[in-house]
Coordinates of C-alpha atoms and ligand atoms in Angstrom, one line a residue:
X1 CA 0.0 0.0 0.0
X2 CA 1.3 3.4 -1.0
X3 CA 0.5 5.7 2.0
X4 CA 1.4 8.8 0.0
X5 CA -1.2 8.1 -2.8
X6 CA -4.4 10.1 -3.3
X7 CA -6.4 6.9 -3.1
X8 CA -5.2 6.3 0.5
X9 CA -6.0 9.9 1.5
X10 CA -9.5 9.5 0.0
X11 CA -10.4 6.4 2.1
X12 CA -7.8 5.6 4.7
X13 CA -10.2 3.6 6.9
X14 CA -11.1 1.3 3.9
X15 CA -7.4 0.9 3.3
X16 CA -6.7 0.0 7.0
X17 CA -9.4 -2.7 6.8
X18 CA -8.1 -4.1 3.5
X19 CA -4.5 -4.1 4.9
X20 CA -5.6 -5.8 8.1
X21 CA -7.5 -8.5 6.2
X22 CA -4.5 -9.2 4.0
X23 CA -1.6 -8.9 6.5
X24 CA -2.9 -8.8 10.0
X25 CA -1.7 -6.2 12.6
X26 CA 1.8 -5.5 11.0
X27 CA 1.7 -4.4 7.4
X28 CA 4.5 -3.6 4.9
X29 CA 3.9 -0.2 3.3
X30 CA 5.6 2.5 1.3
X31 CA 5.6 5.9 2.8
X32 CA 7.3 7.5 -0.2
X33 CA 8.5 6.1 -3.5
X34 CA 11.2 3.6 -2.5
X35 CA 10.9 4.2 1.2
X36 CA 9.5 1.1 2.9
X37 CA 8.1 0.8 6.5
X38 CA 6.0 -1.4 8.7
X39 CA 2.6 0.1 9.6
X40 CA 1.3 -1.2 13.0
X41 CA -2.5 -1.7 12.9
X42 CA -2.8 -3.8 16.0
X43 CA -3.6 -1.8 19.2
X44 CA -1.7 -4.3 21.5
X45 CA 1.3 -4.5 19.1
X46 CA 1.3 -0.6 19.1
X47 CA 1.5 -0.5 22.9
X48 CA 4.3 -3.0 22.8
X49 CA 6.3 -0.9 20.4
X50 CA 5.6 2.5 22.0
X51 CA 6.5 1.2 25.5
X52 CA 9.9 -0.2 24.4
X53 CA 12.1 2.7 23.2
X54 CA 15.2 0.6 23.7
X55 CA 14.2 -1.8 20.9
X56 CA 12.3 0.9 19.0
X57 CA 14.3 4.1 19.2
X58 CA 13.0 7.4 17.7
X59 CA 16.5 8.3 16.6
X60 CA 16.6 7.9 12.8
X61 CA 20.4 8.5 12.2
X62 CA 21.4 4.9 11.4
X63 CA 18.5 4.5 9.1
X64 CA 19.2 7.8 7.3
X65 CA 22.8 6.8 6.8
X66 CA 21.7 3.7 5.0
X67 CA 19.1 5.2 2.8
X68 CA 20.1 5.3 -0.8
X69 CA 17.0 6.9 -2.1
X70 CA 16.1 10.3 -0.7
X71 CA 13.1 10.5 1.6
X72 CA 10.9 13.5 1.0
X73 CA 9.7 13.7 4.5
X74 CA 12.8 14.9 6.2
X75 CA 10.9 17.4 8.3
X76 CA 8.8 14.6 9.8
X77 CA 11.4 11.8 9.7
X78 CA 14.9 13.2 9.5
X79 CA 17.2 13.5 12.5
X80 CA 17.0 16.7 14.5
X81 CA 18.4 17.6 17.9
X82 CA 14.8 17.6 19.4
X83 CA 12.7 15.4 21.7
X84 CA 10.8 13.8 18.9
X85 CA 13.8 12.5 17.0
X86 CA 16.2 11.4 19.7
X87 CA 16.2 8.5 22.2
X88 CA 17.6 7.5 25.6
X89 CA 19.5 10.2 27.6
X90 CA 19.4 12.6 24.7
X91 CA 15.6 12.4 24.6
X92 CA 15.3 12.9 28.3
X93 CA 17.5 16.1 28.0
X94 CA 15.5 17.7 25.2
X95 CA 12.1 16.6 26.6
X96 CA 12.8 18.0 30.0
X97 CA 13.4 21.4 28.5
X98 CA 10.2 21.3 26.5
X99 CA 7.9 19.9 29.3
X100 CA 9.3 22.4 31.9
X101 CA 8.3 25.2 29.5
X102 CA 4.9 23.8 28.6
X103 CA 4.1 23.2 32.2
X104 CA 4.4 26.9 32.9
X105 CA 1.5 27.8 30.5
X106 CA -1.3 29.0 32.6
X107 CA -4.6 27.6 31.4
X108 CA -7.0 30.2 32.6
X109 CA -5.3 33.1 30.7
X110 CA -5.0 30.8 27.7
X111 CA -8.7 30.1 27.8
X112 CA -9.4 33.9 27.7
X113 CA -6.9 34.3 24.8
X114 CA -8.7 31.6 22.8
X115 CA -12.1 33.1 23.6
X116 CA -11.0 36.6 22.4
X117 CA -9.4 35.3 19.3
X118 CA -12.4 33.1 18.4
X119 CA -14.9 36.0 18.9
X120 CA -12.8 38.2 16.6
X121 CA -12.7 35.6 13.9
X122 CA -16.4 34.7 14.2
X123 CA -17.3 38.4 13.9
X124 CA -15.5 38.5 10.5
X125 CA -17.9 36.0 9.0
X126 CA -21.0 35.6 11.2
X127 CA -23.1 38.0 9.1
X128 CA -22.1 36.5 5.8
X129 CA -23.8 33.1 6.2
X130 CA -21.0 31.0 4.8
X131 CA -17.3 30.3 5.7
X132 CA -14.5 27.9 5.2
X133 CA -14.1 26.7 8.8
X134 CA -10.6 25.4 8.1
X135 CA -8.9 28.3 6.4
X136 CA -11.0 31.2 8.0
X137 CA -11.4 29.8 11.5
X138 CA -9.3 26.8 12.7
X139 CA -6.1 27.8 11.0
X140 CA -5.9 31.5 11.9
X141 CA -7.2 30.8 15.4
X142 CA -4.6 28.1 16.1
X143 CA -1.7 30.0 14.5
X144 CA -2.6 33.2 16.5
X145 CA -2.6 31.2 19.8
X146 CA 0.6 29.3 19.2
X147 CA 2.3 32.5 18.0
X148 CA 1.3 34.1 21.3
X149 CA 2.3 31.1 23.4
X150 CA 5.8 31.2 21.7
X151 CA 6.1 35.0 22.0
X152 CA 6.3 35.5 18.3
X153 CA 6.0 39.0 16.8
X154 CA 3.6 39.2 13.8
X155 CA 6.7 39.4 11.5
X156 CA 8.2 36.2 13.0
X157 CA 4.8 34.5 12.9
X158 CA 4.2 35.3 9.2
X159 CA 7.7 34.1 8.3
X160 CA 7.2 30.8 10.2
X161 CA 3.8 30.2 8.8
X162 CA 4.9 30.7 5.2
X163 CA 8.0 28.5 5.6
X164 CA 6.0 25.7 7.3
X165 CA 3.4 25.7 4.5
X166 CA 6.2 25.5 2.0
X167 CA 8.0 22.6 3.8
X168 CA 4.9 20.5 4.4
X169 CA 4.2 20.2 0.7
X170 CA 7.3 18.4 -0.3
X171 CA 9.0 21.3 -2.1
X172 CA 11.9 21.2 -4.6
X173 CA 15.3 21.4 -2.9
X174 CA 15.9 25.1 -3.6
X175 CA 12.5 26.1 -2.1
X176 CA 13.1 23.9 0.9
X177 CA 16.5 25.5 1.5
X178 CA 15.0 28.9 1.2
X179 CA 12.3 28.0 3.7
X180 CA 15.0 26.7 6.1
X181 CA 16.8 30.0 5.8
X182 CA 13.7 32.0 6.5
X183 CA 13.1 29.9 9.7
X184 CA 16.8 30.3 10.8
X185 CA 16.6 34.1 10.3
X186 CA 13.3 34.4 12.1
X187 CA 14.6 32.2 15.0
X188 CA 17.8 34.2 15.3
X189 CA 15.8 37.5 15.6
X190 CA 13.3 36.0 18.1
X191 CA 16.1 34.5 20.3
X192 CA 18.0 37.8 20.3
X193 CA 14.9 39.8 21.2
X194 CA 13.9 37.4 24.0
X195 CA 17.4 37.3 25.4
X196 CA 17.3 41.1 25.6
X197 CA 13.8 41.3 27.0
X198 CA 12.4 38.0 28.3
X199 CA 8.6 37.7 28.2
X200 CA 5.9 35.5 29.6
X201 CA 6.2 32.9 26.8
X202 CA 7.6 29.5 25.9
X203 CA 10.6 30.9 24.1
X204 CA 11.7 32.9 27.1
X205 CA 11.2 29.9 29.4
X206 CA 13.2 27.7 27.1
X207 CA 16.0 30.3 27.1
X208 CA 15.9 30.7 30.9
X209 CA 16.7 27.0 31.2
X210 CA 19.0 26.5 28.3
X211 CA 22.1 25.4 30.2
X212 CA 23.7 22.7 28.0
X213 CA 21.9 23.7 24.9
X214 CA 23.1 26.2 22.2
X215 CA 20.9 28.7 20.4
X216 CA 20.6 26.3 17.4
X217 CA 19.1 23.7 19.6
X218 CA 16.8 26.2 21.2
X219 CA 15.8 27.3 17.7
X220 CA 15.0 23.7 16.8
X221 CA 12.9 23.3 19.9
X222 CA 10.9 26.4 19.1
X223 CA 10.4 25.3 15.5
X224 CA 9.3 21.8 16.7
X225 CA 6.8 23.3 19.1
X226 CA 5.4 25.5 16.3
X227 CA 5.0 22.7 13.8
X228 CA 3.8 20.1 16.4
X229 CA 1.4 22.6 18.0
X230 CA -0.2 24.2 14.9
X231 CA -1.3 21.7 12.2
X232 CA -2.5 18.9 14.5
X233 CA -4.5 21.3 16.6
X234 CA -6.3 23.0 13.7
X235 CA -7.0 19.5 12.2
X236 CA -8.5 18.4 15.5
X237 CA -10.8 21.4 15.4
X238 CA -12.1 20.7 11.9
X239 CA -12.2 16.9 12.2
X240 CA -14.4 17.4 15.2
X241 CA -16.5 20.0 13.5
X242 CA -17.0 17.7 10.5
X243 CA -18.2 14.9 12.9
X244 CA -20.5 17.3 14.7
X245 CA -22.1 18.6 11.5
X246 CA -22.5 15.3 9.8
X247 CA -23.0 12.7 12.6
X248 CA -26.6 12.9 13.8
X249 CA -25.7 11.6 17.3
X250 CA -23.7 14.8 17.9
X251 CA -26.1 17.2 16.2
X252 CA -29.1 16.3 18.3
X253 CA -27.5 15.1 21.5
X254 CA -25.1 18.1 21.6
X255 CA -27.8 20.6 21.3
X256 CA -29.9 18.6 23.7
X257 CA -27.1 18.7 26.2
X258 CA -26.5 14.9 26.3
X259 CA -23.1 15.2 24.7
X260 CA -20.5 17.9 25.2
X261 CA -18.0 19.4 22.7
X262 CA -15.4 17.5 24.8
X263 CA -17.2 14.2 24.0
X264 CA -17.2 15.1 20.3
X265 CA -13.4 15.9 20.5
X266 CA -12.8 12.5 22.1
X267 CA -14.8 10.8 19.4
X268 CA -12.8 12.7 16.7
X269 CA -9.6 11.6 18.4
X270 CA -10.7 8.0 18.0
X271 CA -12.3 8.3 14.5
X272 CA -9.9 10.7 12.7
X273 CA -6.9 11.5 14.9
X274 CA -5.1 14.5 13.3
X275 CA -1.8 12.5 13.3
X276 CA -3.2 9.4 11.8
X277 CA 0.1 7.6 11.4
X278 CA 3.0 8.7 13.6
X279 CA 5.3 7.8 16.5
X280 CA 8.0 6.5 14.0
X281 CA 10.8 4.4 15.4
X282 CA 13.9 2.9 13.7
X283 CA 14.8 -0.5 15.1
X284 CA 18.6 -1.3 14.8
X285 CA 18.2 -5.1 14.8
X286 CA 15.4 -7.3 13.6
X287 CA 12.6 -7.2 16.3
X288 CA 10.0 -9.8 17.1
X289 CA 6.5 -8.3 17.6
X290 CA 3.3 -10.4 17.8
X291 CA 4.4 -13.4 15.8
X292 CA 6.4 -11.4 13.1
X293 CA 10.0 -10.5 12.7
X294 CA 10.3 -6.8 11.8
X295 CA 13.3 -6.0 9.6
X296 CA 16.1 -3.9 11.0
X297 CA 16.6 -0.4 9.6
X298 CA 13.1 0.0 8.4
X299 CA 10.9 2.6 10.1
X300 CA 8.0 1.3 12.2
X301 CA 5.0 3.7 11.9
X302 CA 2.2 3.4 14.4
X303 CA -1.2 3.8 12.7
X304 CA -3.0 5.6 15.5
X305 CA -6.2 5.7 13.3
X306 CA -5.8 2.1 12.2
X307 CA -5.3 0.8 15.8
X308 CA -8.5 2.5 16.8
X309 CA -10.3 0.4 14.2
X310 CA -8.7 -2.8 15.6
X311 CA -11.7 -5.1 16.1
X312 CA -10.1 -6.7 19.2
X313 CA -10.4 -3.5 21.1
X314 CA -13.4 -1.7 19.6
X315 CA -16.2 -0.9 22.0
X316 CA -18.3 1.9 23.5
X317 CA -16.4 5.1 23.0
X318 CA -18.4 7.8 24.8
X319 CA -16.4 8.9 27.8
X320 CA -13.7 6.4 26.8
X321 CA -10.2 8.0 26.4
X322 CA -8.2 4.9 25.6
X323 CA -7.3 6.2 22.1
X324 CA -3.7 6.6 21.0
X325 CA -4.2 10.0 19.4
X326 CA -1.5 11.6 21.7
X327 CA 0.9 8.7 21.2
X328 CA 2.0 6.7 24.3
X329 CA 5.2 5.9 26.2
X330 CA 8.1 8.3 26.6
X331 CA 7.3 10.4 23.5
X332 CA 3.6 10.9 24.2
X333 CA 2.4 14.4 23.5
X334 CA 3.5 16.7 26.4
X335 CA 0.9 19.4 25.4
X336 CA -2.4 17.5 25.6
X337 CA -4.0 19.9 28.0
X338 CA -3.0 22.9 26.0
X339 CA -4.2 21.4 22.7
X340 CA -7.5 20.2 24.3
X341 CA -8.2 23.6 25.8
X342 CA -7.6 25.4 22.5
X343 CA -9.9 22.9 20.6
X344 CA -12.6 22.8 23.2
X345 CA -12.8 26.6 23.6
X346 CA -12.7 27.2 19.8
X347 CA -15.6 24.7 19.4
X348 CA -17.7 26.1 22.3
X349 CA -17.4 29.7 21.0
X350 CA -18.3 28.8 17.4
X351 CA -21.2 26.5 18.3
X352 CA -22.6 29.1 20.8
X353 CA -22.5 31.8 18.1
X354 CA -23.5 29.6 15.1
X355 CA -25.4 26.5 16.3
X356 CA -26.9 25.7 12.9
X357 CA -23.9 24.9 10.8
X358 CA -24.5 22.8 7.6
X359 CA -22.0 21.5 5.0
X360 CA -22.0 23.7 1.9
X361 CA -21.3 20.7 -0.3
X362 CA -21.9 16.9 -0.1
X363 CA -19.6 15.1 2.2
X364 CA -18.3 13.0 -0.7
X365 CA -17.0 16.2 -2.4
X366 CA -14.8 17.2 0.6
X367 CA -11.1 16.6 -0.2
X368 CA -8.3 15.4 2.1
X369 CA -4.6 16.4 1.8
X370 CA -2.6 13.4 0.6
X371 CA 0.3 12.3 2.8
X372 CA 1.2 9.3 4.9
X373 CA 1.0 11.0 8.4
X374 CA -1.9 13.4 8.8
X375 CA -5.7 13.4 8.5
X376 CA -6.3 16.8 7.1
X377 CA -9.2 18.3 5.1
X378 CA -8.2 20.9 2.4
X379 CA -11.3 23.0 3.2
X380 CA -14.5 22.8 5.4
X381 CA -17.1 25.0 3.7
X382 CA -20.3 25.5 5.7
X383 CA -23.4 27.7 5.6
X384 CA -25.5 29.0 8.5
X385 CA -28.2 31.6 9.2
X386 CA -26.6 35.1 9.3
X387 CA -26.1 36.3 12.9
X388 CA -25.2 39.6 14.5
X389 CA -21.6 40.2 15.7
X390 CA -20.7 39.0 19.2
X391 CA -19.5 41.3 22.1
X392 CA -16.4 40.1 23.8
X393 CA -16.7 40.5 27.5
Ligands
HEM401 C1 -4.6 18.1 18.7 C2 -3.3 18.5 18.8 C3 -2.2 17.5 19.0 C4 -2.1 16.2 18.7 C5 -3.1 15.3 18.1 C6 -0.7 15.8 19.1 C7 -0.3 14.5 19.0 C8 1.0 14.1 19.3 C9 1.6 12.8 19.1 C10 0.8 11.6 18.6 C11 2.8 12.8 19.6 C12 3.8 11.6 19.6 C13 4.7 11.7 18.4 C14 5.8 10.6 18.4 O1 5.9 9.8 19.3 O2 6.6 10.6 17.4 C15 3.1 14.2 20.0 C16 4.4 14.6 20.4 C17 4.7 15.9 20.7 N1 3.8 16.9 20.7 FE1 1.8 16.9 20.3 N2 -0.1 16.9 19.6 C18 -0.9 18.0 19.5 C19 -0.7 19.2 19.9 C20 0.5 19.7 20.4 C21 0.8 21.0 20.9 C22 -0.2 22.1 20.9 C23 2.1 21.0 21.2 C24 3.0 22.2 21.7 C25 2.6 23.4 21.9 C26 2.7 19.7 21.0 C27 4.0 19.3 21.2 C28 4.5 18.1 21.1 C29 5.9 17.7 21.3 C30 7.0 18.7 21.7 C31 6.0 16.3 21.0 C32 7.3 15.5 21.1 C33 7.4 14.8 22.5 C34 8.6 13.8 22.5 O3 9.0 13.3 21.5 O4 9.0 13.6 23.6 N3 1.7 18.9 20.5 N4 2.0 14.9 19.8

């Protein structure tokens, strides 16, 4: 199965089912032309891999050194001096810096920030009666919040957004190099400004505890927080909205008060986790999992979405948070409460203001971005009865 194909993006759940029928819980796949991997579709096998970083390290250096074909997904898979692409003591070192900074985020002011940003955005379209909830709501909302959390100026924020959008679409080498230069320049400016005048933000907190890390590593940590924090969060918002708009359980029970936006988010984290296939590891020897030997030096990708479809663990989901959407084990997402708060508040504000959202086109005409890792719509066009602007209190 080619995970990078448009056919996979159009119907990943059908593909997971077909792969499970043919191969069982561990499936040989291609994540890019000439780049083979094992996709884990079994929930129990996934927990085994995620809980054993000594056998399944996240550090890709040995694999990269043996790759003779280039892999286009260097941003997602290539080595970096960051928590997500290191293992052992190195991982502990980088993760400690990130979690210490994230743990300083105060959730009450963050909620107010999301509320204010949501209201401003809703007021831009509430009287028009139609909007693309991805590109006019979820994306600008998430980017604004993550920019503020990181202490970006508008100039740094714009540069980072443009560079990230270039890099995620597998650009030609010159365009990728140019985007990397834009990021490096923006990070140099930001770090100099925050050293001179520290603020109440993640960048300043990373710098305050940067003993043992140079500025290049701090720049990598900020860039990773930006990319890890933005796209999955906006996709969680729209994947949940799509579910709420199209799944009758949520429409009626939400409005009737039986189910909360939080329940809908949890269901979306099961049904369409924003990082559908992630938590990549690079075994250095052949490894025995289930009853299969996995080859050495071939990435192992956990299908978070596929594991949720595993018939051996499927059951009642309401109030059930046993999904793997945040990963598991030592690399599990350290920012779950921040991401949940942003998504929950964004949904509450929108649904309070515009409770009667309808898809502006048939569900079958919605398109999803191709790519092996994410579950991401290209647009979410909706209509609703025109409403007066909101007052922010
Ligand atoms: C809905 C939103 C989000 C989802 C679904 C999500 C999901 C995940 C997953 C599955 C991982 C594990 C990746 C792996 O093992 O390779 C992860 C790691 C990570 N996430 Fe999130 N995340 C979200 C939001 C955020 C936000 C808002 C931030 C920061 C502001 C963040 C920062 C990180 C970091 C730094 C890691 C790497 C941790 C490590 O390797 O030790 N994430 N996330």
